[in-house]
Short mmCIF file of C-alpha atoms and ligand atoms in Angstrom, two decimals:
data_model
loop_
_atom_site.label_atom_id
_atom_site.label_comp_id
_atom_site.label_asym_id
_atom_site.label_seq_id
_atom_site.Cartn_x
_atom_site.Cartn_y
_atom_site.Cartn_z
CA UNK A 1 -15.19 19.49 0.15
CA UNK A 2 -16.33 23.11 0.56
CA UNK A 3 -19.65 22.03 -1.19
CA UNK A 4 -20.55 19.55 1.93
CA UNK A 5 -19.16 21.78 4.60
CA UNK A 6 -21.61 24.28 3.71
CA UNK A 7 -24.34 22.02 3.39
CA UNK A 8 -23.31 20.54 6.83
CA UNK A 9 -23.11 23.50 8.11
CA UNK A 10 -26.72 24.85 7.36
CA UNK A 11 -28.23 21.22 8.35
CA UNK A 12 -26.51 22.20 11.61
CA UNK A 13 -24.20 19.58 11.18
CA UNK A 14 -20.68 19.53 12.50
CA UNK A 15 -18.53 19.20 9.39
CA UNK A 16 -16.80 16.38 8.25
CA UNK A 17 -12.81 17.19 7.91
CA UNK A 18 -11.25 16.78 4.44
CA UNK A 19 -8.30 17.33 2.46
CA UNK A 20 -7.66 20.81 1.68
CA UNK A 21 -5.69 20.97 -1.48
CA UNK A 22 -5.32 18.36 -4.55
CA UNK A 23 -1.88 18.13 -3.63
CA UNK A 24 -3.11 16.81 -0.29
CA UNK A 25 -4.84 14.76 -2.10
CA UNK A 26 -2.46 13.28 -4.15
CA UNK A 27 0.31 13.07 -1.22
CA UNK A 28 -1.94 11.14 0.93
CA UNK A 29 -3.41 8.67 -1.76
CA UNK A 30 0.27 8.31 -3.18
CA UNK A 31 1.57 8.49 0.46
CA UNK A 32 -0.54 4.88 0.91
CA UNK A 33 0.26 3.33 -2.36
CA UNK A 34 4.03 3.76 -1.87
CA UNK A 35 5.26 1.56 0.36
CA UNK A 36 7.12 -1.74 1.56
CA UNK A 37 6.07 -3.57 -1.26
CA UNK A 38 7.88 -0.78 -3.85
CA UNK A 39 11.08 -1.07 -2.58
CA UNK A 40 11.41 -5.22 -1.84
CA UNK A 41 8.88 -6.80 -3.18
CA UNK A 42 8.30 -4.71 -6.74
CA UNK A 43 12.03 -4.80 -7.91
CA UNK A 44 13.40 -8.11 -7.16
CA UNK A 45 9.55 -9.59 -9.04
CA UNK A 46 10.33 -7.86 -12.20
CA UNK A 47 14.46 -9.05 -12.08
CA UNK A 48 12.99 -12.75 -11.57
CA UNK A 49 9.99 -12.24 -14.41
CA UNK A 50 11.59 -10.84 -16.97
CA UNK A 51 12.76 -7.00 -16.83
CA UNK A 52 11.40 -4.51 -19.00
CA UNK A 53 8.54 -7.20 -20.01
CA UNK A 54 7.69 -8.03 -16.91
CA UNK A 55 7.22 -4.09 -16.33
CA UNK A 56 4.84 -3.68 -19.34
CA UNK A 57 2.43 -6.60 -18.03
CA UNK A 58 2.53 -5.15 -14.71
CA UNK A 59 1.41 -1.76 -16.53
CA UNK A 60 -1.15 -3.12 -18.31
CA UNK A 61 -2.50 -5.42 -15.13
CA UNK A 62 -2.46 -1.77 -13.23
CA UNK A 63 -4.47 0.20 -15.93
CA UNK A 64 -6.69 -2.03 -16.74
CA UNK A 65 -7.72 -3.89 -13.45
CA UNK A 66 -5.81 -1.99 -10.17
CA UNK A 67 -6.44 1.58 -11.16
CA UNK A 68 -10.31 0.84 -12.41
CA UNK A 69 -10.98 -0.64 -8.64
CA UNK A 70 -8.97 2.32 -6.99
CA UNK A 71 -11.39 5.01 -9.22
CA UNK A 72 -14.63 2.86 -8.21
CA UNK A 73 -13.63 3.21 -4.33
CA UNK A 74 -12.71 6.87 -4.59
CA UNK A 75 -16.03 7.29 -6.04
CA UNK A 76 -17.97 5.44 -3.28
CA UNK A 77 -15.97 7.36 -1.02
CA UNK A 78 -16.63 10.42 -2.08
CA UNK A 79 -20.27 10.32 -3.19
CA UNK A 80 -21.37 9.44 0.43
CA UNK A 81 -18.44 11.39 2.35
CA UNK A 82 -18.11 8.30 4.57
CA UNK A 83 -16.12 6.13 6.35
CA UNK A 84 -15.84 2.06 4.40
CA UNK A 85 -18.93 0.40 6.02
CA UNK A 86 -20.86 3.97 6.32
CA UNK A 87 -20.70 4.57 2.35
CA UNK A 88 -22.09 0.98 1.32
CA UNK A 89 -24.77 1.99 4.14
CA UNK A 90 -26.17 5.20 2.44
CA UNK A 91 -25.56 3.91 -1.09
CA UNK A 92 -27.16 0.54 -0.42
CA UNK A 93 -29.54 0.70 2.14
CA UNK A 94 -31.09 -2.62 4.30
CA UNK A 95 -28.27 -4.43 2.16
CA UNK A 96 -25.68 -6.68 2.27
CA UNK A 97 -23.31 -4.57 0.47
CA UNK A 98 -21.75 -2.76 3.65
CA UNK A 99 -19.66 -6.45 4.76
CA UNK A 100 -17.51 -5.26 1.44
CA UNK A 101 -16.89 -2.04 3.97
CA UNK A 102 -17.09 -4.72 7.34
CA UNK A 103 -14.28 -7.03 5.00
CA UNK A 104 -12.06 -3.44 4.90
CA UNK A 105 -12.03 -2.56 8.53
CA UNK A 106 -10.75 -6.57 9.20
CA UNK A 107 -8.15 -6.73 5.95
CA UNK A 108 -6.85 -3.35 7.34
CA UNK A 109 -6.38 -4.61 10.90
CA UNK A 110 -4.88 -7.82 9.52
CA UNK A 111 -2.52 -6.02 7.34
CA UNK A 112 -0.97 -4.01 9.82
CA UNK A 113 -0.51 -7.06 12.22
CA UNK A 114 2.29 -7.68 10.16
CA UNK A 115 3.19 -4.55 8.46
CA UNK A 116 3.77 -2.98 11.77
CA UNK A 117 5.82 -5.44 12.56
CA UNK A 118 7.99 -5.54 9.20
CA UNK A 119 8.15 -1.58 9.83
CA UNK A 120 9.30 -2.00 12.88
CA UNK A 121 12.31 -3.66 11.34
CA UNK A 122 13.07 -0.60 9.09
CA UNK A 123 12.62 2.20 12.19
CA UNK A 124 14.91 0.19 14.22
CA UNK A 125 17.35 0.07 10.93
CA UNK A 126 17.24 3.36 11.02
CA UNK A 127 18.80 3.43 14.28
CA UNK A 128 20.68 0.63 13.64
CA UNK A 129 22.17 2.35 10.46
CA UNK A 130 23.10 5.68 12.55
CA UNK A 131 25.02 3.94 15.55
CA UNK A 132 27.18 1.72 12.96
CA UNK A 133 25.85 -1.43 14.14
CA UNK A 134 24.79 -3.17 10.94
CA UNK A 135 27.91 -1.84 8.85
CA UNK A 136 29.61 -4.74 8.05
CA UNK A 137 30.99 -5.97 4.65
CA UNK A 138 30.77 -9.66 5.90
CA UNK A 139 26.87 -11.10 4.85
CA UNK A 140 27.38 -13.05 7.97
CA UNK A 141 27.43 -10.39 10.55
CA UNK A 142 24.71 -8.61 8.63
CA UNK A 143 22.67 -12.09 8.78
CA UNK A 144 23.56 -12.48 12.51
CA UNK A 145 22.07 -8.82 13.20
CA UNK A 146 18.90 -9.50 12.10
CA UNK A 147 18.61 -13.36 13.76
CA UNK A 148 19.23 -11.52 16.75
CA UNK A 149 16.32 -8.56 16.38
CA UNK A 150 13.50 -10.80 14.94
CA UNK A 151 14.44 -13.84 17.48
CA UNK A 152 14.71 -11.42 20.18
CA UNK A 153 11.03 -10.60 21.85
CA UNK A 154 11.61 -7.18 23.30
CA UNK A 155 13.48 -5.74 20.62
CA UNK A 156 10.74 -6.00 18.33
CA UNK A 157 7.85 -5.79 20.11
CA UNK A 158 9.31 -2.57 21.25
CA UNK A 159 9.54 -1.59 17.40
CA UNK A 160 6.59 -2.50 16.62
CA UNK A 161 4.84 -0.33 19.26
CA UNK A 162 6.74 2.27 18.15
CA UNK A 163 5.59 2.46 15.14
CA UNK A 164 1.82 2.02 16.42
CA UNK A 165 2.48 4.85 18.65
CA UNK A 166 4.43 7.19 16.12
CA UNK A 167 1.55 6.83 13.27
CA UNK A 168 -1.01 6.91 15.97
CA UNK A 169 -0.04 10.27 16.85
CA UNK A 170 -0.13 11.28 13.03
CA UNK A 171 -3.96 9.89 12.49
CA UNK A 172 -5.21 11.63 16.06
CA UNK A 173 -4.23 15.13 14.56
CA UNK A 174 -6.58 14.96 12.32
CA UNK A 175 -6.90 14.34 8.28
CA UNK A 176 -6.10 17.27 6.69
CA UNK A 177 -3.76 18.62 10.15
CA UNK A 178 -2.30 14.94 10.34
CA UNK A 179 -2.55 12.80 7.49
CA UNK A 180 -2.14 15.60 4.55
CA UNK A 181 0.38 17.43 6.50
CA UNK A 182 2.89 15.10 6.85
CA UNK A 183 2.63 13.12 3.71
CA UNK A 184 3.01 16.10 1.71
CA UNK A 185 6.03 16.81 3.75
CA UNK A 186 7.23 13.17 3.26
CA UNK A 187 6.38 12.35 -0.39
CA UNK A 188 9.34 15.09 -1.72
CA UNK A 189 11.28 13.66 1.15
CA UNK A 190 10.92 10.22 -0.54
CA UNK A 191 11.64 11.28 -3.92
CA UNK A 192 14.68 12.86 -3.19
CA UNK A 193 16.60 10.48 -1.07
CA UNK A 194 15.59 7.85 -3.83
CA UNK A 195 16.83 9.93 -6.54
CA UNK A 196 20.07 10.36 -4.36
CA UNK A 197 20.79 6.74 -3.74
CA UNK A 198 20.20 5.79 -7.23
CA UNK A 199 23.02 8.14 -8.63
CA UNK A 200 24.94 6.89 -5.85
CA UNK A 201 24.21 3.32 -7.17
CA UNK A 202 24.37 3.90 -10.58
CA UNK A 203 27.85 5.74 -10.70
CA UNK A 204 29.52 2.31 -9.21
CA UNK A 205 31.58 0.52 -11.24
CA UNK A 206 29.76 -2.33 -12.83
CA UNK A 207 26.23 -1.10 -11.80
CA UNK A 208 25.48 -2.23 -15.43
CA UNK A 209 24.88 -6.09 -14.71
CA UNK A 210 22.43 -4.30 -11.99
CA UNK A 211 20.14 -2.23 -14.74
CA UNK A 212 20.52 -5.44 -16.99
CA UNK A 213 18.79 -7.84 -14.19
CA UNK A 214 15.96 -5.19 -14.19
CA UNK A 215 15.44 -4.05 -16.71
CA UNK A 216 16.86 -6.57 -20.14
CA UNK A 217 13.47 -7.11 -21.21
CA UNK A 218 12.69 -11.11 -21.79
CA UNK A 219 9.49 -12.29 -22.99
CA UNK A 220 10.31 -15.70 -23.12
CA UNK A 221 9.65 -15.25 -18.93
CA UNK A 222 6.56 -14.46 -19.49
CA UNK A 223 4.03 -17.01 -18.71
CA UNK A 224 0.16 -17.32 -17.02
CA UNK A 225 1.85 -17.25 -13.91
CA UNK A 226 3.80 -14.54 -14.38
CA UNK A 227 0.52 -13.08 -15.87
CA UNK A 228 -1.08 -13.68 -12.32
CA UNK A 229 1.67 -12.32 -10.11
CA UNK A 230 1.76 -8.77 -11.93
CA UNK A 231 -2.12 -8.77 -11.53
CA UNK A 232 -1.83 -10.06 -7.31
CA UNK A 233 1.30 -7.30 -7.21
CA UNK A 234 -0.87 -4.58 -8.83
CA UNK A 235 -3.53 -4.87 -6.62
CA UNK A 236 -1.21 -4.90 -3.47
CA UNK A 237 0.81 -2.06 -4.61
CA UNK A 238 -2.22 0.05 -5.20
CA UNK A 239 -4.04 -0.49 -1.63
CA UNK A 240 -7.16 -1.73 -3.20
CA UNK A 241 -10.08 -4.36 -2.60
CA UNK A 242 -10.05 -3.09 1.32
CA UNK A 243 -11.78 0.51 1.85
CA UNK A 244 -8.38 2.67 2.01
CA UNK A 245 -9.22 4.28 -1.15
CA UNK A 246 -13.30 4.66 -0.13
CA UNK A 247 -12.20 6.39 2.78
CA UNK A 248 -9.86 8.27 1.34
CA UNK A 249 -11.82 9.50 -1.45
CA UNK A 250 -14.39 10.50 1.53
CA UNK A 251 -12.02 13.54 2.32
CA UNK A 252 -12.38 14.55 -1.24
CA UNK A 253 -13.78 18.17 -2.64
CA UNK A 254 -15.81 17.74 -5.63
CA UNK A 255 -13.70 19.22 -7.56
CA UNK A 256 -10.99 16.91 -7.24
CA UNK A 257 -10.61 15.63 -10.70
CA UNK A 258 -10.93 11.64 -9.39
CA UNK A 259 -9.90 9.71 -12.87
CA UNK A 260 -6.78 11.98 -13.39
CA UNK A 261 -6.02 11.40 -10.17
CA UNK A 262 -6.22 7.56 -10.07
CA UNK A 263 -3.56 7.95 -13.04
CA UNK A 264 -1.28 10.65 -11.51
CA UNK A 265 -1.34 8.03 -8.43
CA UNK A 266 -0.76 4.82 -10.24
CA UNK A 267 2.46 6.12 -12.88
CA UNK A 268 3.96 7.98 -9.81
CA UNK A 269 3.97 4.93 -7.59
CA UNK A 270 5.48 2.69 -10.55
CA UNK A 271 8.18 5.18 -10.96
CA UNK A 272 8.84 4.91 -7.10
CA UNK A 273 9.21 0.55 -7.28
CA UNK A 274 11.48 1.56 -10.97
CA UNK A 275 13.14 4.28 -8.79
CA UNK A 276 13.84 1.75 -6.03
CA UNK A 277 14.86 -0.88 -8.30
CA UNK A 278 17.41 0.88 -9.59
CA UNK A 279 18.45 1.96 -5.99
CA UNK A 280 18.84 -1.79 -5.25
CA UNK A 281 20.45 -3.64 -8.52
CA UNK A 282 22.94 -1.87 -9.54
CA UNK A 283 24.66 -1.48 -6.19
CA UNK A 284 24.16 -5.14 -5.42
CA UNK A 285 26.05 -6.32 -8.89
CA UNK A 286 28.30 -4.10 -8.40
CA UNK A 287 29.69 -5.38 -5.25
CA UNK A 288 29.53 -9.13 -6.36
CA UNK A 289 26.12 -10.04 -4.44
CA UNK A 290 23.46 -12.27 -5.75
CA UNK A 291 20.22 -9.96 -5.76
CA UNK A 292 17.89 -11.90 -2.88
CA UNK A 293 13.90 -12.00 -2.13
CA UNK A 294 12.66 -10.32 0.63
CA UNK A 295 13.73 -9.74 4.03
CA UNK A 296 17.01 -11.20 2.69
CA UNK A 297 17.65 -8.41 0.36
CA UNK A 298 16.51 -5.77 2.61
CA UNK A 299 18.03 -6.61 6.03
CA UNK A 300 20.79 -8.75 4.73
CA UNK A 301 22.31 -7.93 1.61
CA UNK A 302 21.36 -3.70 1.65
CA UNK A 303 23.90 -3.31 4.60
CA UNK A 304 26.62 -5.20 3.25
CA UNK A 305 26.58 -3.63 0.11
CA UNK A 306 26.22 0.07 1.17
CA UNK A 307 28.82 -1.02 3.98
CA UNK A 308 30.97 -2.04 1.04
CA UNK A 309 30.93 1.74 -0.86
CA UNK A 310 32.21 4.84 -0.09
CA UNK A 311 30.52 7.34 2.45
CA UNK A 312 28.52 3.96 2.87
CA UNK A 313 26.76 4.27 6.49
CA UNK A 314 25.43 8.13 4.80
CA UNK A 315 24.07 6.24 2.14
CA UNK A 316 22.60 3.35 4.48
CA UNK A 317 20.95 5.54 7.00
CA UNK A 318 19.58 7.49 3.91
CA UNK A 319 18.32 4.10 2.66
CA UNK A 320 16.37 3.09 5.97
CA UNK A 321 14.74 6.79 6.54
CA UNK A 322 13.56 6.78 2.89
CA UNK A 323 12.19 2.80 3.10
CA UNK A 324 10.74 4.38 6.85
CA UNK A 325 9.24 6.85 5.34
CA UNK A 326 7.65 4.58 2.68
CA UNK A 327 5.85 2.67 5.35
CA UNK A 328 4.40 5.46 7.58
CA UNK A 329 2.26 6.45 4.55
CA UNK A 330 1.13 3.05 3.98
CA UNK A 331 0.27 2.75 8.01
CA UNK A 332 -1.60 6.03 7.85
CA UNK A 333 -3.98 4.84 5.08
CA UNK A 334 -4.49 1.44 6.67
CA UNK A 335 -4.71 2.74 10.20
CA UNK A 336 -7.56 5.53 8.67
CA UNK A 337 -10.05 2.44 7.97
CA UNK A 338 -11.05 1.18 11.15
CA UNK A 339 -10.59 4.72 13.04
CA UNK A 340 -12.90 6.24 10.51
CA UNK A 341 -15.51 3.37 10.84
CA UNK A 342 -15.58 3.95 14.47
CA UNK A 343 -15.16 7.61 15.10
CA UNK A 344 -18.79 7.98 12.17
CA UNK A 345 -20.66 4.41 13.15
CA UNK A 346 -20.28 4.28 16.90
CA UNK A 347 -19.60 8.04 17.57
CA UNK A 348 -16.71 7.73 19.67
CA UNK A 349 -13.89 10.58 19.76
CA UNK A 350 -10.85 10.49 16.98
CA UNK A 351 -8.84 10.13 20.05
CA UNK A 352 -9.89 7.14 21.73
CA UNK A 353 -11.00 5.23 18.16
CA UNK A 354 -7.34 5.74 17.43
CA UNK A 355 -5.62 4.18 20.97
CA UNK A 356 -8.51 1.55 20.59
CA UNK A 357 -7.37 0.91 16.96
CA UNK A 358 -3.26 0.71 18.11
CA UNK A 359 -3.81 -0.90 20.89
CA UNK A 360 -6.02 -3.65 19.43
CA UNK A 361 -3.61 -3.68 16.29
CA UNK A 362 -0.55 -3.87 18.65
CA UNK A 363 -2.11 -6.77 20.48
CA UNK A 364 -2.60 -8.83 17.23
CA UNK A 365 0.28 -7.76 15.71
CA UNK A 366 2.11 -9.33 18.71
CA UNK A 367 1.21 -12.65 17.75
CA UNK A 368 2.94 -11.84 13.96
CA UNK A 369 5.82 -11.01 15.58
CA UNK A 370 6.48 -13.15 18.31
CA UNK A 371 5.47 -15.81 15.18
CA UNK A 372 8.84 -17.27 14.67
CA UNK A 373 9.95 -17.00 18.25
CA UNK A 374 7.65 -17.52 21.45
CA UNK A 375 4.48 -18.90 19.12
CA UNK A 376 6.45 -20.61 16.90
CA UNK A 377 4.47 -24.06 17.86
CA UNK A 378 1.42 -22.05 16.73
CA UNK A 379 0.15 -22.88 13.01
CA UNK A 380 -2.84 -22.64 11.43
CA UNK A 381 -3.54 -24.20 8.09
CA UNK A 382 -0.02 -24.83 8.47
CA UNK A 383 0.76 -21.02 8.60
CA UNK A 384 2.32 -19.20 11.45
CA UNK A 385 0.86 -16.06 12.65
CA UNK A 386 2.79 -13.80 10.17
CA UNK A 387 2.23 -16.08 7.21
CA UNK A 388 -1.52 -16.38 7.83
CA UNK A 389 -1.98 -12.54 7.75
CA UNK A 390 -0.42 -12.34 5.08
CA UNK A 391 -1.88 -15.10 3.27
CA UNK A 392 -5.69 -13.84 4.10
CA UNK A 393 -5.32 -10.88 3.17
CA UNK A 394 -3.16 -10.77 -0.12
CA UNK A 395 -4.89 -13.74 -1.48
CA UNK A 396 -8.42 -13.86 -0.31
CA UNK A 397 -9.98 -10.83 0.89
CA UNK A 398 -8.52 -7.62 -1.15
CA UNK A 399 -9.11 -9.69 -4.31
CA UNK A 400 -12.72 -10.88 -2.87
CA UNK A 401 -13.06 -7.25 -1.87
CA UNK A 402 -12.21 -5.62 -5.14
CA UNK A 403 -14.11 -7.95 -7.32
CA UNK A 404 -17.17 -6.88 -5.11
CA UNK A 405 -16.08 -2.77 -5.62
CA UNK A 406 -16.04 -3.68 -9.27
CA UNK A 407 -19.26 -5.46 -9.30
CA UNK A 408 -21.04 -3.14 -7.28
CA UNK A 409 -20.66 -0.24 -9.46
CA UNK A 410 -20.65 -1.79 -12.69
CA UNK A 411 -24.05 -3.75 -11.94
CA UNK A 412 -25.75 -2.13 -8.61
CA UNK A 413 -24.92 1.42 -8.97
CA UNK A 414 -24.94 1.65 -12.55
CA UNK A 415 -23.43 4.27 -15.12
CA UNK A 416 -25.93 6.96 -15.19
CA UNK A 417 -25.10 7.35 -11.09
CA UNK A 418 -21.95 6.56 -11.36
CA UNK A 419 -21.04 9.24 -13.94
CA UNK A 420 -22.83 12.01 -12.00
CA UNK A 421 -19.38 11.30 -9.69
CA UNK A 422 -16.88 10.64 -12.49
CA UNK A 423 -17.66 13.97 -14.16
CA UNK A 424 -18.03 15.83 -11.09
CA UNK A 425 -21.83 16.49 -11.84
CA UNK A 426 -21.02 16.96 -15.88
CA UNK A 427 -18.27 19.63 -15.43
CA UNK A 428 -15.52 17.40 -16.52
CA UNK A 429 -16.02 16.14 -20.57
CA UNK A 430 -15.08 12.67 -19.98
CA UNK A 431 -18.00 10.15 -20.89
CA UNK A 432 -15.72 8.16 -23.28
CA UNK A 433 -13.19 7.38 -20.19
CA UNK A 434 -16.33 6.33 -18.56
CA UNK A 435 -17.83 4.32 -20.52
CA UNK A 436 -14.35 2.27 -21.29
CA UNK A 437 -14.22 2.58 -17.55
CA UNK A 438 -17.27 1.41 -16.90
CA UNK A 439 -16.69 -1.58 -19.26
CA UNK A 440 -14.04 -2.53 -17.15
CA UNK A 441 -15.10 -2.92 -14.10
CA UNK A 442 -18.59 -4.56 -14.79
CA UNK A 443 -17.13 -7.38 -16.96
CA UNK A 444 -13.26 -7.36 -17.18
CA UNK A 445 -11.95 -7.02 -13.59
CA UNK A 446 -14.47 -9.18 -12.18
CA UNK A 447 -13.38 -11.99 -14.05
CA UNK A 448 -9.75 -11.45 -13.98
CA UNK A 449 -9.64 -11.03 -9.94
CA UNK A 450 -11.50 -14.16 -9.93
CA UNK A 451 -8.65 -15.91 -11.73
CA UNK A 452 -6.12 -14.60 -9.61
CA UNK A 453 -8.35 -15.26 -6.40
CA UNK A 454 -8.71 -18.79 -7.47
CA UNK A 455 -5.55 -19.25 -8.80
CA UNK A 456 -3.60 -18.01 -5.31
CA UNK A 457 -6.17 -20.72 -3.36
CA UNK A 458 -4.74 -23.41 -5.57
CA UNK A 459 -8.48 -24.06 -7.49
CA UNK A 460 -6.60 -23.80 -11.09
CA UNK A 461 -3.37 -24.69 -12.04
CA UNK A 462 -1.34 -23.32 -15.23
N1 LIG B 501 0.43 -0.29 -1.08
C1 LIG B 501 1.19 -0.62 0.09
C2 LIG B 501 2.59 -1.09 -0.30
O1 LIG B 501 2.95 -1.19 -1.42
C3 LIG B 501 0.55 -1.68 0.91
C4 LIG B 501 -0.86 -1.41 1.29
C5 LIG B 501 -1.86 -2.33 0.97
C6 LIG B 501 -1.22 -0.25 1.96
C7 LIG B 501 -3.17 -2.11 1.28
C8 LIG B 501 -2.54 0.01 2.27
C9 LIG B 501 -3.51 -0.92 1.94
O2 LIG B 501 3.38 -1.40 0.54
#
């Protein structure tokens, strides 16, 4: 960063805040990968898919597909210093390559139509878990508490803008003041209440039938599909294909070792989703439960069993702060997207582009919420609200978005400008990793994100 204050400084510019430290760096980028999807969605898809096997696709699908894309945004990002759209602007010029940054701002703005609202779930849990009111052994009365929030209307709409609000606040301090601060604060945070709750979990009696549904590795599971769902689930977990990681890797010095930190980024969040996994499973078995999908698992069945152990309610509320925490990095680095497009492209303060942003996200995400209750009638392409986000984005535009990252560099930028970035100008040795890089994104991911893209739309079965 220092580089480009200085030079923005002597062009009279105002400069352009950054992170200030790699560890900023890595908190933040980390801070967005981690996230919902690690502690629901990672470990119950690897019990179902086959355990330890399941784990080694998903590692290979991340290496060689997720964490390419995630190094070709950072590099966008950081060889224009610019917001999504801005950076396919200066790279590209008088072409159509900044609607990959225009397809960011709107996957970002879809996304957190509904992952504000699923957040505001976990805050009010949080609550929820400190006043007693969802610790019950009985699945029942667990099931009945949540009916009652996510058919209610005020409840959580009220979460929801809480959440808006709370992040809000984070993104108008700034990037390196908001943004860096507190997700370096909050990754340790994360790490240790995780690493808490699994000893709890795995010191129950029986947790072993838990670690087996993980982690018994069984390749006879594996199949095309299963093939396909590690690749959609790597690209999810990784916040790629929608600008997060271009305008991320905006606030980054040039000296910020990018490849390394791609890895550092990618093995720490899988850790997290095995972490959580083992949080989860073991606990679950060893109070008799059936491990469940979803909003099930995490509303339903988490209470119950954490109601069912000893010095349970500690170990709940430390359950819902650490999934709480989780989110609020994810919403930081989604929320960043369309407040750095409009703060650079229409000039408009850091304060107002962010109440704009929460207050247009809030009005959206209304409709995701209230999807099940008040605009249930509502469906379209036979999708509610919720649903529909979800559906867009996941399946259509971060894989149509990444497969365009990926295409760009390997076959508009090209390697001798794209290693200038990769090596930091030649400092770092690394032209091997580049070229195998480079290999990857201008033939392999392409044409694997096109399989999953057209296998999620239904165009090829297995
Ligand atoms: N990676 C986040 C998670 O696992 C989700 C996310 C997707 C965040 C895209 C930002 C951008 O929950």
């Amino acid at each position: 960063m220092q580089d480009t204050w200085l030079q923005d400084t002597q062009l009279g510019k105002k400069p352009r805040e950054g992170f200030s430290s790699s560890v900023g760096v890595i908190a933040a980028t980390l801070g967005s990968a981690v996230g919902l999807g690690n502690i629901w969605k990672f470990p119950y898809v690897t019990g179902q898919n086959g355990g330890a096997a399941f784990i080694l696709i998903y590692l290979i699908a991340a290496l060689l597909i997720s964490a390419p894309i995630m190094l070709s945004e950072l590099m966008i990002g950081r060889k224009t210093h610019a917001n999504a759209v801005g950076a396919f602007k200066t790279l590209a010029k008088h072409e159509p390559w900044f609607l990959v940054g225009v397809s960011g701002v709107i996957s970002s703005f879809l996304i957190m139509a509904f992952y504000s609202c699923v957040a505001g779930w976990v805050f009010s849990y949080v609550f929820k878990a400190v006043a007693g009111t969802i610790e019950s052994t009985s699945p029942q009365q667990t099931f009945a508490v949540f009916q009652t929030l996510v058919n209610g209307v005020g409840e959580p709409l009220f979460w929801q803008l809480f959440v808006l609000a709370f992040t809000g606040t984070i993104i108008m301090a700034g990037v390196s003041k908001g943004i860096e601060r507190v997700t370096k604060a909050l990754m340790p945070i994360l790490f240790v209440l995780l690493l808490i709750v699994d000893i709890r979990s795995l010191t129950l009696p029986g947790a072993s039938q838990g670690l087996k549904f993980l982690f018994q590795p069984d390749f006879s599971k594996i199949s095309i599909s299963v093939i396909l769902a590690a690749l959609g689930l790597a690209f999810f977990k990784l916040s790629v294909g929608m600008g997060t990681m271009t305008t991320y890797g905006s606030y980054m010095g040039e000296n910020e070792n990018l490849p390394k930190t791609v890895l550092t980024v990618m093995l720490s969040d899988t850790l997290v989703s095995i972490m959580a996994g083992i949080a989860i499973f073991p606990a679950v078995y060893a109070f008799g439960f059936k491990p469940d999908a979803g909003p099930s698992l995490l509303f339903i069945t988490i209470p119950t069993v954490f109601s069912s152990m000893p010095f349970g309610r500690f170990f709940m509320i430390l359950f819902f702060i650490l999934v709480a925490v989780a989110a609020t990095g994810a919403i930081l680095s989604l929320l960043e997207v369309p407040v750095a497009y409009i703060v650079e492209e229409y000039k408009i303060s850091r304060r107002m582009a962010t109440l704009g942003t929460i207050m247009a996200i809030a009005l959206v995400g209304s409709t995701a919420t209230l999807s099940t209750t008040l605009l249930s009638q509502m469906h379209i392409f036979g999708k509610n609200f919720f649903d529909l986000y979800d559906f867009v984005t996941s399946n259509i535009l971060l894989p149509l978005g990444g497969i365009f990252f990926a295409i760009f560099v390997g076959w508009r930028w090209g390697f001798e400008d794209m290693f200038e970035v990769f090596s930091n100008h030649g400092r770092l040795k690394n032209e091997g990793l580049a070229r195998i890089y480079f290999i990857l994104v201008k033939f392999f991911a392409p044409v694997a994100i096109a399989l999953v893209l057209l296998t999620g739309l239904g165009f090829i079965q297995f």
